Short mmCIF file of C-alpha atoms in Angstrom, two decimals:
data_model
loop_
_atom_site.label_atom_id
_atom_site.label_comp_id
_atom_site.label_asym_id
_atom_site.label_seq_id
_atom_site.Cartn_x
_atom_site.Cartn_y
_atom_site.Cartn_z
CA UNK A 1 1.52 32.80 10.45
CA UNK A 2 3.11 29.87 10.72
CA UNK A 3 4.62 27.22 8.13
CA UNK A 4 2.29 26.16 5.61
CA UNK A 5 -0.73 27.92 6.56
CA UNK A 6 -0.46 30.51 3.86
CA UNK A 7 -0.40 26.97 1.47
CA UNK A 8 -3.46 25.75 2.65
CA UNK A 9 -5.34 29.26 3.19
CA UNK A 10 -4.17 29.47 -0.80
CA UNK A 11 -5.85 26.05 -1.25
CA UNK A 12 -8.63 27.26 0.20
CA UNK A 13 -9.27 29.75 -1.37
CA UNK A 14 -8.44 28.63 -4.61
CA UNK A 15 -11.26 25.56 -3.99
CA UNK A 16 -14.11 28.41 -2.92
CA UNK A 17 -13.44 30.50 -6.31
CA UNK A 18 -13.83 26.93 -8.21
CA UNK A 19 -16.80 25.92 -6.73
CA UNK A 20 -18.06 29.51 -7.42
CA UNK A 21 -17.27 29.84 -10.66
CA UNK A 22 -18.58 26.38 -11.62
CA UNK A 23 -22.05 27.36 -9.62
CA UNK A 24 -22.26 30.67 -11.93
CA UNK A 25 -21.16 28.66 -14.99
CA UNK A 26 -23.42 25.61 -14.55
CA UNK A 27 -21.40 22.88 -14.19
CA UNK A 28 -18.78 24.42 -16.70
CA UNK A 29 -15.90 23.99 -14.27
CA UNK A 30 -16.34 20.37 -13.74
CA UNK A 31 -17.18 19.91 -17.40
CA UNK A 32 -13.87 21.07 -18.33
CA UNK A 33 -12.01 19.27 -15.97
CA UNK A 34 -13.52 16.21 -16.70
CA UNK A 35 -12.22 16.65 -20.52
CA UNK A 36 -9.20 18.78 -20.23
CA UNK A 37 -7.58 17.63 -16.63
CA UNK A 38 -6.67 13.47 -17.85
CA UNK A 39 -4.51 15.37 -21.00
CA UNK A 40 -2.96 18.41 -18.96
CA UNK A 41 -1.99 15.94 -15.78
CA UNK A 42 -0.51 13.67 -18.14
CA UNK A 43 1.75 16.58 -20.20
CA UNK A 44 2.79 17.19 -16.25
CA UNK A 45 3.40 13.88 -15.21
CA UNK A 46 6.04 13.86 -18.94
CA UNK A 47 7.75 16.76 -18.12
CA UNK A 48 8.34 16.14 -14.38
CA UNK A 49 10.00 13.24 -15.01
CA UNK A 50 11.96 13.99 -17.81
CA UNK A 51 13.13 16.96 -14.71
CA UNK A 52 13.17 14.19 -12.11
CA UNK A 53 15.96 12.37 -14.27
CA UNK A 54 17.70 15.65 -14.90
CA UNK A 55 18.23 16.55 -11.34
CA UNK A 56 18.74 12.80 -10.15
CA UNK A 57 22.79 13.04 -10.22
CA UNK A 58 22.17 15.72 -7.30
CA UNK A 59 20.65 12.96 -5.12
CA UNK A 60 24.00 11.77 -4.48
CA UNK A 61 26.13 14.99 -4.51
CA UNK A 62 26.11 14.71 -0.52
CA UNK A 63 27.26 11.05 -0.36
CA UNK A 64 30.59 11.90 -2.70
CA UNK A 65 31.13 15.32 -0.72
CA UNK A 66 30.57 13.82 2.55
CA UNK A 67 33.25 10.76 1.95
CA UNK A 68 35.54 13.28 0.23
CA UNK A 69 34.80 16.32 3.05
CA UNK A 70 35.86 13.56 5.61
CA UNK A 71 39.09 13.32 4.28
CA UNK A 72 40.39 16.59 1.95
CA UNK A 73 39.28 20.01 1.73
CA UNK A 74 37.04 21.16 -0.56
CA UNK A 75 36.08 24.48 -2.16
CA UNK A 76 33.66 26.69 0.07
CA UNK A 77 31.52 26.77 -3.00
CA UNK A 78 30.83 23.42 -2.33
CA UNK A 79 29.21 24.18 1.04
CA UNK A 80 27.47 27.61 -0.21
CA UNK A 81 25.76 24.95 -2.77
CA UNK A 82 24.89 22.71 0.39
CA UNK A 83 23.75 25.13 2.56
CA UNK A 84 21.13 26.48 -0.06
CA UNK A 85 20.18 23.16 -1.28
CA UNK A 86 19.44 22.55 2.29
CA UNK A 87 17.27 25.93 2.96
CA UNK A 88 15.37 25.19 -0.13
CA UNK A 89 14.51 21.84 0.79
CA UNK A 90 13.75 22.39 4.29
CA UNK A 91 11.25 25.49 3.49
CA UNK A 92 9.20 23.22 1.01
CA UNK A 93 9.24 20.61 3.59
CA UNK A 94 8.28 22.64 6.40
CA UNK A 95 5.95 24.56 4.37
CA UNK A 96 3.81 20.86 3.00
CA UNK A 97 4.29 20.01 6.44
CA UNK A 98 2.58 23.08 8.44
CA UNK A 99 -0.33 23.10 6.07
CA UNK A 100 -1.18 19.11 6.61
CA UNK A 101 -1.31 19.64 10.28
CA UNK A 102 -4.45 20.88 9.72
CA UNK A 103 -6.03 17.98 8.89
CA UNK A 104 -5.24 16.20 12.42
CA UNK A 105 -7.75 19.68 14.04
CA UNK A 106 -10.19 18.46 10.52
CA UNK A 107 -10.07 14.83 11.53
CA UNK A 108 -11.66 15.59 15.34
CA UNK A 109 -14.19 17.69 14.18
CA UNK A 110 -15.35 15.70 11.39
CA UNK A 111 -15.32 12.96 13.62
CA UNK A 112 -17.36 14.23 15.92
CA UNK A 113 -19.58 15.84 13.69
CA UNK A 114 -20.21 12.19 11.89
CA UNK A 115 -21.03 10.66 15.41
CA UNK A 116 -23.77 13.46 16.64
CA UNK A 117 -25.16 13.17 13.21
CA UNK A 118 -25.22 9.28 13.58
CA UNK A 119 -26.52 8.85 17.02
CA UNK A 120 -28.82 12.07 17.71
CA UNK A 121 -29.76 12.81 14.49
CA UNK A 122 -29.93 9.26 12.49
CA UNK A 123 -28.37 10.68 9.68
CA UNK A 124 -24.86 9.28 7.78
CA UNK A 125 -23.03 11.64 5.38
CA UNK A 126 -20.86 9.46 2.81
CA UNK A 127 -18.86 12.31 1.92
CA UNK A 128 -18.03 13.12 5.29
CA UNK A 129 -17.08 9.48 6.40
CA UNK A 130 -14.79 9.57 3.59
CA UNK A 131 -13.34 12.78 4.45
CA UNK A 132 -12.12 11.26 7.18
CA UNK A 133 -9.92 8.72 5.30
CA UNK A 134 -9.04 11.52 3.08
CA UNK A 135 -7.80 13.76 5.80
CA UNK A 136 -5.74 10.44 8.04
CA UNK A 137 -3.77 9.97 4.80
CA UNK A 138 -2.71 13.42 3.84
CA UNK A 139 -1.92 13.99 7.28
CA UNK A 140 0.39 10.93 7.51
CA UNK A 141 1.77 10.83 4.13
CA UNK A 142 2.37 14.75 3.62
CA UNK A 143 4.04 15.44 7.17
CA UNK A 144 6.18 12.39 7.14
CA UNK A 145 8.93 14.48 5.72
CA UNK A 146 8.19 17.15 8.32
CA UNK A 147 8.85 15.07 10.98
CA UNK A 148 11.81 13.54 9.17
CA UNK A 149 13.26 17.07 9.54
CA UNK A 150 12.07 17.28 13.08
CA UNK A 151 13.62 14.04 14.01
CA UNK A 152 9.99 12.66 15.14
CA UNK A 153 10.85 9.14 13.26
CA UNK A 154 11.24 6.19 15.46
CA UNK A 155 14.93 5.05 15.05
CA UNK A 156 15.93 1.76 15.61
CA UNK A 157 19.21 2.54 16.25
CA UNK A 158 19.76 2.26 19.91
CA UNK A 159 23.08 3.39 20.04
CA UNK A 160 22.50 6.39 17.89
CA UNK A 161 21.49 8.83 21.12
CA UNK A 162 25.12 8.53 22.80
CA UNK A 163 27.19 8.80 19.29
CA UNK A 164 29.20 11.88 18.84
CA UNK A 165 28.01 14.04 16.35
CA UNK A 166 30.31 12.86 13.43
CA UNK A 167 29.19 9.52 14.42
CA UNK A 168 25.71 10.62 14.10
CA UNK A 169 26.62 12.16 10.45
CA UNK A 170 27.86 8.76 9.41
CA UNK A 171 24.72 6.98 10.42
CA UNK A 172 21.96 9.20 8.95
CA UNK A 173 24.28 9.83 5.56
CA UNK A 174 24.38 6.17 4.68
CA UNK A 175 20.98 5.40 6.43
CA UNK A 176 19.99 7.77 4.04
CA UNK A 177 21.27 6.04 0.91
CA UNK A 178 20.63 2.67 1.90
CA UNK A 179 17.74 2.91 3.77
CA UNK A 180 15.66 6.16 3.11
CA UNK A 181 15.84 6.59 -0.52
CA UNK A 182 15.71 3.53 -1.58
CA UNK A 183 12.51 2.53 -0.25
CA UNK A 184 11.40 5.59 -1.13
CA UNK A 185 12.33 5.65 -5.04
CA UNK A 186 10.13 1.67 -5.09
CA UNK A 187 7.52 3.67 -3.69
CA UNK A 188 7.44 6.39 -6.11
CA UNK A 189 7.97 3.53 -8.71
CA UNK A 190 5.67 1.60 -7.75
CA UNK A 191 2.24 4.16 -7.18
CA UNK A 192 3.11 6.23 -10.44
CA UNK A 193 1.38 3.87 -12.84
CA UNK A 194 -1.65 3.53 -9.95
CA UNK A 195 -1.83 6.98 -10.13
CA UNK A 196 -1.44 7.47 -13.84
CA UNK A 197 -4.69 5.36 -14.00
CA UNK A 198 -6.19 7.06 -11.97
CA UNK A 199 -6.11 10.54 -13.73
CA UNK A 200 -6.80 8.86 -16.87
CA UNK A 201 -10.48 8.39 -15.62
CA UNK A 202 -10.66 11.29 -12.76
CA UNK A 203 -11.05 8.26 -10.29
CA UNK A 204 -14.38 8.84 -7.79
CA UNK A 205 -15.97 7.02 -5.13
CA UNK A 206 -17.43 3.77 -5.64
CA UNK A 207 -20.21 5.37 -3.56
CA UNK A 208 -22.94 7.35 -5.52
CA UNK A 209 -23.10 9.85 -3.16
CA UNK A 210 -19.22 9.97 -2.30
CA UNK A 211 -16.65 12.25 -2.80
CA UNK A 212 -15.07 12.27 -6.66
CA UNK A 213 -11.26 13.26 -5.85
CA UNK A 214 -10.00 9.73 -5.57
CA UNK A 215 -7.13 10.84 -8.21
CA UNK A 216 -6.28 13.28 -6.05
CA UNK A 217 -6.11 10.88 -2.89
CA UNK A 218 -3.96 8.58 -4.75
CA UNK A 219 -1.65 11.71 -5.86
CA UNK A 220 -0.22 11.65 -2.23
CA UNK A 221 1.52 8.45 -2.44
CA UNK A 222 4.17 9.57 -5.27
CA UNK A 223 4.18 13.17 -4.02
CA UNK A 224 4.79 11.34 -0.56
CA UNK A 225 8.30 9.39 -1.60
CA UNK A 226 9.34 12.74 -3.38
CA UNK A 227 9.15 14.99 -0.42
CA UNK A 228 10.96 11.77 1.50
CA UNK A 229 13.29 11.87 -1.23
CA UNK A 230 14.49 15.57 -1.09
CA UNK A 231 14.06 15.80 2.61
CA UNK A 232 16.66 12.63 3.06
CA UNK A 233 18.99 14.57 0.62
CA UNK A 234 18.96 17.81 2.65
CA UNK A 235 19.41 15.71 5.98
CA UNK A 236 22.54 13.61 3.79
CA UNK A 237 23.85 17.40 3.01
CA UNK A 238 23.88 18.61 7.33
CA UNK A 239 25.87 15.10 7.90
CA UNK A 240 28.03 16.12 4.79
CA UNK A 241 28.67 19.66 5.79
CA UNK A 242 29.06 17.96 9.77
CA UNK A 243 32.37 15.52 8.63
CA UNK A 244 33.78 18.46 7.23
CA UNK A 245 33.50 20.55 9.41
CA UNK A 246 31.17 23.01 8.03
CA UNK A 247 28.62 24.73 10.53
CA UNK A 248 25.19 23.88 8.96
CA UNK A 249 22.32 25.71 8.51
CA UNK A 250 20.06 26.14 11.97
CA UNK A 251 16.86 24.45 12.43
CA UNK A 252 14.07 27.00 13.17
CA UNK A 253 13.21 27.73 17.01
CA UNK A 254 9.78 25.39 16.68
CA UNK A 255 11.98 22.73 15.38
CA UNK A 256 15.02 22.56 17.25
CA UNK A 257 12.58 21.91 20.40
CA UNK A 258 11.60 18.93 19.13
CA UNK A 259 14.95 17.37 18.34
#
């Protein structure tokens, strides 16, 4: 198998046994969630940033080591800490990533599955139609740090290509800091509250007929600008291990053919 697709199969499978169990229970399932899910999300949404604050000094451990690497030598402990931060990071990102690709093979057959029903059969499915926007934004926003890892981002650095590689190091470790997280932490500042509202009512469709996860749509934004987050600290910690000197940890097979 490869990245992420024992995430989704688990997400699969983990729908099927709700929608069983709340067939056999009558609508107990979706009872309880509408009561108990608005408290429980909110608890989470506490406690993860209470973490998020916690772990926040680490955001900028690469920038210090990568300015002091450059010019004195540090402990190798340092680097064993880098190197693992950056495995870590890269599995969850490659892991979020590999199970979103699914929705681009989702998006073409629900798409073409809306258009026979429309035009041979005169039929429209709102929940299908809105699939689609479902699946185009969890695609984009949950593989963004995928392809961040990859290197599939446009740059607009044109002189970036020819730089050495220490060159290179500078550019994404303060592109990363000025640039990357930044935007990134308004982002996740920004959508938190939108989402928090959200889960407060268990946000549906406008549509009758449409489907009710809109809280969960809206989820992706803030989960999108952490995963950008981490993913531009493990690429800050390669450019910090690079201007010292360190070998870094190598980029899967799959990967290091699309760099």
């Amino acid at each position: 198998m490869r990245d992420g697709d024992r995430l989704i199969l688990a997400c699969l499978g983990l729908s099927l046994v709700l929608v069983l169990l709340d067939g056999i229970t009558g609508g107990g399932v979706a009872g309880w969630s509408q009561e108990n899910l608005p408290g429980i999300a909110h608890m989470i949404g506490l406690w993860a940033g209470r973490i998020g604050l916690v772990l926040a000094p680490l955001v900028f451990l690469p920038l210090i080591t990568g300015i002091l690497g450059r010019f004195i030598k540090m402990r190798g402990l340092v680097w064993t800490l880098h190197e693992r931060l950056i495995r870590l990071i890269e599995t969850v990102t490659r892991s979020i990533g590999g199970a979103a690709r699914w929705f681009a093979l989702g998006l073409v057959v629900v798409t073409a599955l809306i258009v026979v029903q429309r035009y041979v059969f005169g039929f429209a499915s709102t929940k299908l139609q809105e699939s689609v926007i479902y699946m185009h934004a969890l695609l984009f926003l949950l593989a963004s740090a995928s392809a961040l890892l990859s290197g599939g981002h446009v740059r607009v650095d044109v002189f970036y290509s020819k730089a050495s590689d220490k060159a290179k190091a500078w550019i994404d470790l303060f592109g990363t800091y000025l640039a990357l997280i930044p935007m990134s932490a308004l982002i996740l500042w920004s959508s938190t509250g939108y989402m928090a509202s959200a889960w407060r009512i268990l946000e549906r469709s406008r549509e009758s007929d449409g489907l009710p996860f809109v809280f969960l749509l809206k989820t992706s934004i803030p989960l999108f600008a952490i995963l950008m987050i981490i993913q531009g600290v493990a690429m800050a910690a390669r450019a910090a291990m690079t201007l010292a000197d360190q070998k870094t940890p190598e980029l899967p097979a799959s990967l290091e053919a699309d760099v």
